[in-house]
Amino acid sequence: MRERLFSLISKYNLRPNRNLGQNFLIVPGLIERNIERAGLSKKDTVLEIGPGLGVLTDALSKRAGKVYAIERDSRLVQILKNEYVWPNVEIMEGDAIKVEWPEFNKMVSNLPYQISSPVTFKLLEHDFERAVLIYQLEFALRMVAEPGDKNYSRLSLMVRAKAHAEIAERIGRGAFWPRPKVDSAVVVLTPKPKGERIELNENLVKALFQHRRSTVVSALKKSHHMLGIDREEFKRIRGEIKSLPYAEERVFKLDPQEVKEIEEALVSMGLILP
């Protein structure tokens, strides 16, 4: 696998585009472990973001029934089409954040670090069975953080509201070429049953976590404009805000259900739309 990758790099005189976060995975065992973690079979339709030079894509094609691979770099799209014959793989050229995703039930990807956050939030809006994704280690630690942890953030809350996240493996920098400046991790995401998922008002979550160390009342005071509430109106309703559930709790200690209760109280006051 490693030889194949460097052969293609040499053949096409390819220089990785760091602006697109191109760090190619060169450890075959890790690819195999991630495929096992995804539990792939011919019944599965897999989405891959950032196939690069096709090393993971090739392995996915042998285990899944269908693979969609979204690649932004037109150079790599052409290489993939030139070098591989995959009857069950469809290469889609485009920005994975902007293009409409096809129907899939599993995602397996070595994600470009620059788009980790928007891709994760987009994934959580889809119905899927399992995702096995490689992230920057710091990002992965925020994904799995619990309320009150130093890494707990808006990302932690939004992931926790809809899915179970687990770090399956930490990865050193030497597993990629060119070597990134940070370590990485494999995260396995499994959606919660539909009855357990919590839909949250994203503007409210952003307003609160802009000031994650503040109390709920203080965070809303500082970010009231993000909810469409001007300063004078906020002064007028300050007493009502103080009566909110968890009003004096620090934002970074809130779990999704507690944020939902705050949201429902604000809706009942007519301060945000349901």
PDB file of C-alpha atoms in Angstrom:
ATOM      1  CA  MET A   1       0.000   0.000   0.000  1.00  0.00           C
ATOM      2  CA  ARG A   2       2.752   2.413   0.987  1.00  0.00           C
ATOM      3  CA  GLU A   3       4.671   1.545  -2.191  1.00  0.00           C
ATOM      4  CA  ARG A   4       1.558   2.110  -4.303  1.00  0.00           C
ATOM      5  CA  LEU A   5       0.971   5.519  -2.744  1.00  0.00           C
ATOM      6  CA  PHE A   6       4.522   6.774  -3.290  1.00  0.00           C
ATOM      7  CA  SER A   7       4.538   5.306  -6.792  1.00  0.00           C
ATOM      8  CA  LEU A   8       1.521   7.451  -7.681  1.00  0.00           C
ATOM      9  CA  ILE A   9       3.045  10.521  -6.048  1.00  0.00           C
ATOM     10  CA  SER A  10       6.193  10.035  -8.122  1.00  0.00           C
ATOM     11  CA  LYS A  11       4.336   9.207 -11.344  1.00  0.00           C
ATOM     12  CA  TYR A  12       2.226  12.363 -11.204  1.00  0.00           C
ATOM     13  CA  ASN A  13       4.875  14.548  -9.528  1.00  0.00           C
ATOM     14  CA  LEU A  14       2.241  15.291  -6.929  1.00  0.00           C
ATOM     15  CA  ARG A  15       2.718  17.879  -4.228  1.00  0.00           C
ATOM     16  CA  PRO A  16       0.100  17.652  -1.464  1.00  0.00           C
ATOM     17  CA  ASN A  17      -2.027  20.759  -1.055  1.00  0.00           C
ATOM     18  CA  ARG A  18      -1.699  21.734   2.597  1.00  0.00           C
ATOM     19  CA  ASN A  19      -4.528  24.257   2.212  1.00  0.00           C
ATOM     20  CA  LEU A  20      -6.817  21.281   1.596  1.00  0.00           C
ATOM     21  CA  GLY A  21      -5.381  19.315   4.510  1.00  0.00           C
ATOM     22  CA  GLN A  22      -3.840  16.597   2.344  1.00  0.00           C
ATOM     23  CA  ASN A  23      -2.033  14.142   4.608  1.00  0.00           C
ATOM     24  CA  PHE A  24      -2.160  10.651   3.119  1.00  0.00           C
ATOM     25  CA  LEU A  25      -2.534   7.630   5.388  1.00  0.00           C
ATOM     26  CA  ILE A  26       0.332   5.149   4.898  1.00  0.00           C
ATOM     27  CA  VAL A  27      -0.390   2.455   7.508  1.00  0.00           C
ATOM     28  CA  PRO A  28      -2.285  -0.532   6.028  1.00  0.00           C
ATOM     29  CA  GLY A  29      -3.142  -2.009   9.423  1.00  0.00           C
ATOM     30  CA  LEU A  30      -4.995   1.133  10.455  1.00  0.00           C
ATOM     31  CA  ILE A  31      -7.100   1.049   7.303  1.00  0.00           C
ATOM     32  CA  GLU A  32      -8.020  -2.571   7.954  1.00  0.00           C
ATOM     33  CA  ARG A  33      -8.894  -1.840  11.585  1.00  0.00           C
ATOM     34  CA  ASN A  34     -11.163   1.007  10.565  1.00  0.00           C
ATOM     35  CA  ILE A  35     -12.964  -1.165   8.056  1.00  0.00           C
ATOM     36  CA  GLU A  36     -13.477  -3.767  10.780  1.00  0.00           C
ATOM     37  CA  ARG A  37     -14.780  -1.044  13.133  1.00  0.00           C
ATOM     38  CA  ALA A  38     -17.300  -0.024  10.493  1.00  0.00           C
ATOM     39  CA  GLY A  39     -18.516  -3.626  10.205  1.00  0.00           C
ATOM     40  CA  LEU A  40     -18.792  -3.396   6.432  1.00  0.00           C
ATOM     41  CA  SER A  41     -20.614  -5.851   4.202  1.00  0.00           C
ATOM     42  CA  LYS A  42     -21.971  -5.864   0.663  1.00  0.00           C
ATOM     43  CA  LYS A  43     -25.254  -4.510   2.061  1.00  0.00           C
ATOM     44  CA  ASP A  44     -23.583  -1.229   3.001  1.00  0.00           C
ATOM     45  CA  THR A  45     -23.347   2.042   1.104  1.00  0.00           C
ATOM     46  CA  VAL A  46     -20.332   3.989   2.322  1.00  0.00           C
ATOM     47  CA  LEU A  47     -19.552   7.689   2.068  1.00  0.00           C
ATOM     48  CA  GLU A  48     -15.887   8.704   2.063  1.00  0.00           C
ATOM     49  CA  ILE A  49     -14.820  12.342   2.325  1.00  0.00           C
ATOM     50  CA  GLY A  50     -11.384  13.106   0.904  1.00  0.00           C
ATOM     51  CA  PRO A  51     -10.319   9.850  -0.806  1.00  0.00           C
ATOM     52  CA  GLY A  52      -6.935  11.318  -1.712  1.00  0.00           C
ATOM     53  CA  LEU A  53      -5.007   8.744  -3.745  1.00  0.00           C
ATOM     54  CA  GLY A  54      -7.557   5.996  -3.203  1.00  0.00           C
ATOM     55  CA  VAL A  55      -5.809   3.753  -0.685  1.00  0.00           C
ATOM     56  CA  LEU A  56      -8.774   3.644   1.701  1.00  0.00           C
ATOM     57  CA  THR A  57     -11.247   3.802  -1.186  1.00  0.00           C
ATOM     58  CA  ASP A  58      -9.736   0.681  -2.721  1.00  0.00           C
ATOM     59  CA  ALA A  59     -10.116  -1.233   0.543  1.00  0.00           C
ATOM     60  CA  LEU A  60     -13.692   0.018   0.984  1.00  0.00           C
ATOM     61  CA  SER A  61     -14.622  -1.061  -2.546  1.00  0.00           C
ATOM     62  CA  LYS A  62     -13.699  -4.654  -1.704  1.00  0.00           C
ATOM     63  CA  ARG A  63     -15.946  -4.825   1.365  1.00  0.00           C
ATOM     64  CA  ALA A  64     -18.923  -2.546   0.714  1.00  0.00           C
ATOM     65  CA  GLY A  65     -21.670  -2.807  -1.851  1.00  0.00           C
ATOM     66  CA  LYS A  66     -21.350   0.828  -2.945  1.00  0.00           C
ATOM     67  CA  VAL A  67     -18.875   3.617  -2.193  1.00  0.00           C
ATOM     68  CA  TYR A  68     -19.329   7.339  -2.820  1.00  0.00           C
ATOM     69  CA  ALA A  69     -16.087   9.304  -2.544  1.00  0.00           C
ATOM     70  CA  ILE A  70     -16.209  13.111  -2.517  1.00  0.00           C
ATOM     71  CA  GLU A  71     -12.943  14.802  -3.540  1.00  0.00           C
ATOM     72  CA  ARG A  72     -12.396  18.545  -3.960  1.00  0.00           C
ATOM     73  CA  ASP A  73      -8.976  18.434  -5.639  1.00  0.00           C
ATOM     74  CA  SER A  74      -9.455  17.992  -9.400  1.00  0.00           C
ATOM     75  CA  ARG A  75      -5.877  16.626  -9.702  1.00  0.00           C
ATOM     76  CA  LEU A  76      -6.704  13.746  -7.392  1.00  0.00           C
ATOM     77  CA  VAL A  77     -10.047  13.105  -9.077  1.00  0.00           C
ATOM     78  CA  GLN A  78      -8.237  12.619 -12.385  1.00  0.00           C
ATOM     79  CA  ILE A  79      -5.619  10.332 -10.822  1.00  0.00           C
ATOM     80  CA  LEU A  80      -8.325   8.182  -9.227  1.00  0.00           C
ATOM     81  CA  LYS A  81     -10.131   7.849 -12.551  1.00  0.00           C
ATOM     82  CA  ASN A  82      -6.905   7.048 -14.386  1.00  0.00           C
ATOM     83  CA  GLU A  83      -5.506   4.491 -11.948  1.00  0.00           C
ATOM     84  CA  TYR A  84      -8.439   2.486 -10.617  1.00  0.00           C
ATOM     85  CA  VAL A  85     -11.274   0.426 -12.039  1.00  0.00           C
ATOM     86  CA  TRP A  86     -13.961   0.267  -9.376  1.00  0.00           C
ATOM     87  CA  PRO A  87     -17.363  -0.915 -10.615  1.00  0.00           C
ATOM     88  CA  ASN A  88     -18.975  -0.042  -7.258  1.00  0.00           C
ATOM     89  CA  VAL A  89     -17.256   3.320  -6.593  1.00  0.00           C
ATOM     90  CA  GLU A  90     -18.533   6.719  -7.672  1.00  0.00           C
ATOM     91  CA  ILE A  91     -16.076   9.603  -7.465  1.00  0.00           C
ATOM     92  CA  MET A  92     -17.817  12.920  -6.855  1.00  0.00           C
ATOM     93  CA  GLU A  93     -15.805  16.077  -7.485  1.00  0.00           C
ATOM     94  CA  GLY A  94     -16.756  18.933  -5.185  1.00  0.00           C
ATOM     95  CA  ASP A  95     -16.614  20.518  -1.762  1.00  0.00           C
ATOM     96  CA  ALA A  96     -18.037  18.036   0.751  1.00  0.00           C
ATOM     97  CA  ILE A  97     -19.402  20.888   2.863  1.00  0.00           C
ATOM     98  CA  LYS A  98     -21.393  22.367  -0.020  1.00  0.00           C
ATOM     99  CA  VAL A  99     -22.472  19.446  -2.215  1.00  0.00           C
ATOM    100  CA  GLU A 100     -25.547  17.371  -1.492  1.00  0.00           C
ATOM    101  CA  TRP A 101     -24.545  14.021  -0.067  1.00  0.00           C
ATOM    102  CA  PRO A 102     -25.911  10.827  -1.620  1.00  0.00           C
ATOM    103  CA  GLU A 103     -27.821   8.297   0.448  1.00  0.00           C
ATOM    104  CA  PHE A 104     -25.486   6.208   2.610  1.00  0.00           C
ATOM    105  CA  ASN A 105     -25.640   4.203   5.808  1.00  0.00           C
ATOM    106  CA  LYS A 106     -21.982   4.312   6.877  1.00  0.00           C
ATOM    107  CA  MET A 107     -19.121   6.773   6.623  1.00  0.00           C
ATOM    108  CA  VAL A 108     -15.422   5.879   6.742  1.00  0.00           C
ATOM    109  CA  SER A 109     -12.929   8.682   6.142  1.00  0.00           C
ATOM    110  CA  ASN A 110      -9.561  10.188   6.872  1.00  0.00           C
ATOM    111  CA  LEU A 111     -11.017  13.696   7.089  1.00  0.00           C
ATOM    112  CA  PRO A 112      -9.085  16.800   6.049  1.00  0.00           C
ATOM    113  CA  TYR A 113      -8.638  18.557   9.399  1.00  0.00           C
ATOM    114  CA  GLN A 114      -9.801  21.935   8.083  1.00  0.00           C
ATOM    115  CA  ILE A 115     -13.333  20.667   7.467  1.00  0.00           C
ATOM    116  CA  SER A 116     -13.707  18.399  10.504  1.00  0.00           C
ATOM    117  CA  SER A 117     -16.261  20.594  12.247  1.00  0.00           C
ATOM    118  CA  PRO A 118     -18.653  21.366   9.345  1.00  0.00           C
ATOM    119  CA  VAL A 119     -18.505  17.775   8.080  1.00  0.00           C
ATOM    120  CA  THR A 120     -19.318  16.434  11.554  1.00  0.00           C
ATOM    121  CA  PHE A 121     -22.272  18.789  12.003  1.00  0.00           C
ATOM    122  CA  LYS A 122     -23.515  17.902   8.508  1.00  0.00           C
ATOM    123  CA  LEU A 123     -23.163  14.193   9.280  1.00  0.00           C
ATOM    124  CA  LEU A 124     -25.282  14.558  12.423  1.00  0.00           C
ATOM    125  CA  GLU A 125     -28.138  15.873  10.269  1.00  0.00           C
ATOM    126  CA  HIS A 126     -28.217  12.598   8.311  1.00  0.00           C
ATOM    127  CA  ASP A 127     -29.557   9.169   9.141  1.00  0.00           C
ATOM    128  CA  PHE A 128     -26.654   6.740   9.310  1.00  0.00           C
ATOM    129  CA  GLU A 129     -25.686   3.602  11.196  1.00  0.00           C
ATOM    130  CA  ARG A 130     -22.030   4.165  11.991  1.00  0.00           C
ATOM    131  CA  ALA A 131     -19.146   6.470  11.119  1.00  0.00           C
ATOM    132  CA  VAL A 132     -15.453   5.712  11.568  1.00  0.00           C
ATOM    133  CA  LEU A 133     -13.497   8.918  11.135  1.00  0.00           C
ATOM    134  CA  ILE A 134      -9.937  10.140  11.643  1.00  0.00           C
ATOM    135  CA  TYR A 135      -9.629  13.540  13.278  1.00  0.00           C
ATOM    136  CA  GLN A 136      -6.957  15.717  14.815  1.00  0.00           C
ATOM    137  CA  LEU A 137      -6.518  14.418  18.373  1.00  0.00           C
ATOM    138  CA  GLU A 138      -7.496  17.712  20.003  1.00  0.00           C
ATOM    139  CA  PHE A 139     -10.742  17.766  17.997  1.00  0.00           C
ATOM    140  CA  ALA A 140     -11.466  14.134  18.908  1.00  0.00           C
ATOM    141  CA  LEU A 141     -10.988  14.881  22.605  1.00  0.00           C
ATOM    142  CA  ARG A 142     -13.566  17.663  22.346  1.00  0.00           C
ATOM    143  CA  MET A 143     -15.985  15.336  20.575  1.00  0.00           C
ATOM    144  CA  VAL A 144     -15.992  12.831  23.437  1.00  0.00           C
ATOM    145  CA  ALA A 145     -15.728  15.311  26.343  1.00  0.00           C
ATOM    146  CA  GLU A 146     -18.356  15.120  29.094  1.00  0.00           C
ATOM    147  CA  PRO A 147     -20.134  18.064  30.750  1.00  0.00           C
ATOM    148  CA  GLY A 148     -17.752  19.821  33.126  1.00  0.00           C
ATOM    149  CA  ASP A 149     -14.595  18.566  31.370  1.00  0.00           C
ATOM    150  CA  LYS A 150     -12.002  21.128  30.294  1.00  0.00           C
ATOM    151  CA  ASN A 151     -12.535  20.088  26.642  1.00  0.00           C
ATOM    152  CA  TYR A 152     -16.346  20.293  26.785  1.00  0.00           C
ATOM    153  CA  SER A 153     -17.575  22.612  24.044  1.00  0.00           C
ATOM    154  CA  ARG A 154     -20.372  23.325  21.590  1.00  0.00           C
ATOM    155  CA  LEU A 155     -19.060  20.409  19.527  1.00  0.00           C
ATOM    156  CA  SER A 156     -19.207  18.075  22.555  1.00  0.00           C
ATOM    157  CA  LEU A 157     -22.788  19.103  23.296  1.00  0.00           C
ATOM    158  CA  MET A 158     -24.073  18.789  19.724  1.00  0.00           C
ATOM    159  CA  VAL A 159     -22.452  15.372  19.236  1.00  0.00           C
ATOM    160  CA  ARG A 160     -23.759  14.152  22.612  1.00  0.00           C
ATOM    161  CA  ALA A 161     -27.285  15.299  21.703  1.00  0.00           C
ATOM    162  CA  LYS A 162     -27.490  12.899  18.766  1.00  0.00           C
ATOM    163  CA  ALA A 163     -24.801  10.227  18.956  1.00  0.00           C
ATOM    164  CA  HIS A 164     -22.413   8.161  21.027  1.00  0.00           C
ATOM    165  CA  ALA A 165     -18.770   9.020  20.306  1.00  0.00           C
ATOM    166  CA  GLU A 166     -15.761   6.934  21.271  1.00  0.00           C
ATOM    167  CA  ILE A 167     -12.043   7.311  20.615  1.00  0.00           C
ATOM    168  CA  ALA A 168     -11.051   3.900  19.290  1.00  0.00           C
ATOM    169  CA  GLU A 169      -7.360   4.549  18.676  1.00  0.00           C
ATOM    170  CA  ARG A 170      -4.781   7.313  18.932  1.00  0.00           C
ATOM    171  CA  ILE A 171      -2.527   7.772  15.915  1.00  0.00           C
ATOM    172  CA  GLY A 172       0.998   9.156  15.778  1.00  0.00           C
ATOM    173  CA  ARG A 173       2.117  11.645  13.170  1.00  0.00           C
ATOM    174  CA  GLY A 174       4.239   9.059  11.386  1.00  0.00           C
ATOM    175  CA  ALA A 175       1.108   7.294  10.107  1.00  0.00           C
ATOM    176  CA  PHE A 176       0.705  10.001   7.444  1.00  0.00           C
ATOM    177  CA  TRP A 177       2.642  11.532   4.597  1.00  0.00           C
ATOM    178  CA  PRO A 178       3.469  14.336   4.740  1.00  0.00           C
ATOM    179  CA  ARG A 179       3.635  14.200   8.547  1.00  0.00           C
ATOM    180  CA  PRO A 180       1.085  16.517  10.158  1.00  0.00           C
ATOM    181  CA  LYS A 181       2.132  18.754  13.032  1.00  0.00           C
ATOM    182  CA  VAL A 182      -0.273  17.078  15.456  1.00  0.00           C
ATOM    183  CA  ASP A 183      -1.366  13.604  16.503  1.00  0.00           C
ATOM    184  CA  SER A 184      -4.669  12.135  15.352  1.00  0.00           C
ATOM    185  CA  ALA A 185      -7.348   9.747  16.570  1.00  0.00           C
ATOM    186  CA  VAL A 186      -9.983   7.381  15.226  1.00  0.00           C
ATOM    187  CA  VAL A 187     -13.482   8.246  16.435  1.00  0.00           C
ATOM    188  CA  VAL A 188     -16.428   5.873  16.092  1.00  0.00           C
ATOM    189  CA  LEU A 189     -19.797   7.629  15.964  1.00  0.00           C
ATOM    190  CA  THR A 190     -23.026   5.698  16.502  1.00  0.00           C
ATOM    191  CA  PRO A 191     -26.341   7.581  16.335  1.00  0.00           C
ATOM    192  CA  LYS A 192     -28.655   7.395  19.311  1.00  0.00           C
ATOM    193  CA  PRO A 193     -32.103   5.836  18.733  1.00  0.00           C
ATOM    194  CA  LYS A 194     -34.439   8.442  17.239  1.00  0.00           C
ATOM    195  CA  GLY A 195     -36.431   8.707  20.461  1.00  0.00           C
ATOM    196  CA  GLU A 196     -33.281   9.643  22.389  1.00  0.00           C
ATOM    197  CA  ARG A 197     -31.890  12.264  20.021  1.00  0.00           C
ATOM    198  CA  ILE A 198     -32.268  15.875  21.133  1.00  0.00           C
ATOM    199  CA  GLU A 199     -32.769  18.614  18.543  1.00  0.00           C
ATOM    200  CA  LEU A 200     -31.296  21.876  19.781  1.00  0.00           C
ATOM    201  CA  ASN A 201     -31.612  25.476  18.626  1.00  0.00           C
ATOM    202  CA  GLU A 202     -28.176  26.081  17.103  1.00  0.00           C
ATOM    203  CA  ASN A 203     -28.279  29.840  17.632  1.00  0.00           C
ATOM    204  CA  LEU A 204     -28.958  29.321  21.329  1.00  0.00           C
ATOM    205  CA  VAL A 205     -26.137  26.787  21.620  1.00  0.00           C
ATOM    206  CA  LYS A 206     -23.738  29.178  19.872  1.00  0.00           C
ATOM    207  CA  ALA A 207     -24.853  32.069  22.097  1.00  0.00           C
ATOM    208  CA  LEU A 208     -24.263  30.042  25.242  1.00  0.00           C
ATOM    209  CA  PHE A 209     -20.941  28.478  24.258  1.00  0.00           C
ATOM    210  CA  GLN A 210     -19.458  31.768  23.076  1.00  0.00           C
ATOM    211  CA  HIS A 211     -18.975  32.205  26.827  1.00  0.00           C
ATOM    212  CA  ARG A 212     -18.698  28.636  28.048  1.00  0.00           C
ATOM    213  CA  ARG A 213     -17.150  29.571  31.411  1.00  0.00           C
ATOM    214  CA  SER A 214     -19.910  32.063  32.216  1.00  0.00           C
ATOM    215  CA  THR A 215     -23.233  31.348  33.880  1.00  0.00           C
ATOM    216  CA  VAL A 216     -26.253  30.904  31.614  1.00  0.00           C
ATOM    217  CA  VAL A 217     -27.585  34.375  32.535  1.00  0.00           C
ATOM    218  CA  SER A 218     -24.210  36.017  31.915  1.00  0.00           C
ATOM    219  CA  ALA A 219     -23.654  34.164  28.621  1.00  0.00           C
ATOM    220  CA  LEU A 220     -27.068  35.225  27.304  1.00  0.00           C
ATOM    221  CA  LYS A 221     -26.436  38.816  28.389  1.00  0.00           C
ATOM    222  CA  LYS A 222     -23.175  38.871  26.419  1.00  0.00           C
ATOM    223  CA  SER A 223     -24.661  37.116  23.353  1.00  0.00           C
ATOM    224  CA  HIS A 224     -28.271  38.361  23.303  1.00  0.00           C
ATOM    225  CA  HIS A 225     -27.769  39.768  19.777  1.00  0.00           C
ATOM    226  CA  MET A 226     -27.232  36.207  18.504  1.00  0.00           C
ATOM    227  CA  LEU A 227     -30.828  35.445  19.484  1.00  0.00           C
ATOM    228  CA  GLY A 228     -32.219  38.579  17.822  1.00  0.00           C
ATOM    229  CA  ILE A 229     -32.732  40.358  21.164  1.00  0.00           C
ATOM    230  CA  ASP A 230     -31.502  43.961  21.340  1.00  0.00           C
ATOM    231  CA  ARG A 231     -29.913  45.484  24.429  1.00  0.00           C
ATOM    232  CA  GLU A 232     -32.978  47.421  25.597  1.00  0.00           C
ATOM    233  CA  GLU A 233     -35.251  44.407  25.283  1.00  0.00           C
ATOM    234  CA  PHE A 234     -32.762  42.284  27.191  1.00  0.00           C
ATOM    235  CA  LYS A 235     -32.735  44.813  30.030  1.00  0.00           C
ATOM    236  CA  ARG A 236     -36.531  44.663  30.120  1.00  0.00           C
ATOM    237  CA  ILE A 237     -36.643  40.856  30.346  1.00  0.00           C
ATOM    238  CA  ARG A 238     -33.604  40.405  32.569  1.00  0.00           C
ATOM    239  CA  GLY A 239     -35.810  39.296  35.465  1.00  0.00           C
ATOM    240  CA  GLU A 240     -37.373  36.579  33.313  1.00  0.00           C
ATOM    241  CA  ILE A 241     -33.947  35.442  32.136  1.00  0.00           C
ATOM    242  CA  LYS A 242     -32.863  35.047  35.751  1.00  0.00           C
ATOM    243  CA  SER A 243     -35.770  32.649  36.275  1.00  0.00           C
ATOM    244  CA  LEU A 244     -34.596  30.290  33.535  1.00  0.00           C
ATOM    245  CA  PRO A 245     -33.726  26.704  34.466  1.00  0.00           C
ATOM    246  CA  TYR A 246     -30.010  26.418  35.321  1.00  0.00           C
ATOM    247  CA  ALA A 247     -29.710  30.240  35.186  1.00  0.00           C
ATOM    248  CA  GLU A 248     -26.692  30.292  37.495  1.00  0.00           C
ATOM    249  CA  GLU A 249     -25.048  27.122  36.139  1.00  0.00           C
ATOM    250  CA  ARG A 250     -21.809  27.417  34.176  1.00  0.00           C
ATOM    251  CA  VAL A 251     -22.435  26.763  30.486  1.00  0.00           C
ATOM    252  CA  PHE A 252     -19.697  24.121  30.159  1.00  0.00           C
ATOM    253  CA  LYS A 253     -21.479  21.988  32.755  1.00  0.00           C
ATOM    254  CA  LEU A 254     -24.758  21.723  30.826  1.00  0.00           C
ATOM    255  CA  ASP A 255     -25.814  18.495  29.154  1.00  0.00           C
ATOM    256  CA  PRO A 256     -28.066  18.460  26.046  1.00  0.00           C
ATOM    257  CA  GLN A 257     -31.272  17.867  28.036  1.00  0.00           C
ATOM    258  CA  GLU A 258     -30.543  20.861  30.269  1.00  0.00           C
ATOM    259  CA  VAL A 259     -29.923  23.090  27.246  1.00  0.00           C
ATOM    260  CA  LYS A 260     -33.207  21.813  25.805  1.00  0.00           C
ATOM    261  CA  GLU A 261     -35.021  22.869  28.981  1.00  0.00           C
ATOM    262  CA  ILE A 262     -33.497  26.347  28.707  1.00  0.00           C
ATOM    263  CA  GLU A 263     -34.581  26.478  25.056  1.00  0.00           C
ATOM    264  CA  GLU A 264     -38.150  25.440  25.898  1.00  0.00           C
ATOM    265  CA  ALA A 265     -38.337  28.125  28.606  1.00  0.00           C
ATOM    266  CA  LEU A 266     -37.141  30.799  26.157  1.00  0.00           C
ATOM    267  CA  VAL A 267     -39.697  29.611  23.594  1.00  0.00           C
ATOM    268  CA  SER A 268     -42.494  29.807  26.193  1.00  0.00           C
ATOM    269  CA  MET A 269     -41.410  33.401  26.954  1.00  0.00           C
ATOM    270  CA  GLY A 270     -41.654  34.194  23.255  1.00  0.00           C
ATOM    271  CA  LEU A 271     -37.964  35.114  23.094  1.00  0.00           C
ATOM    272  CA  ILE A 272     -36.960  32.551  20.475  1.00  0.00           C
ATOM    273  CA  LEU A 273     -38.919  30.628  17.889  1.00  0.00           C
ATOM    274  CA  PRO A 274     -39.619  26.907  18.440  1.00  0.00           C
TER     275      PRO A 274
END
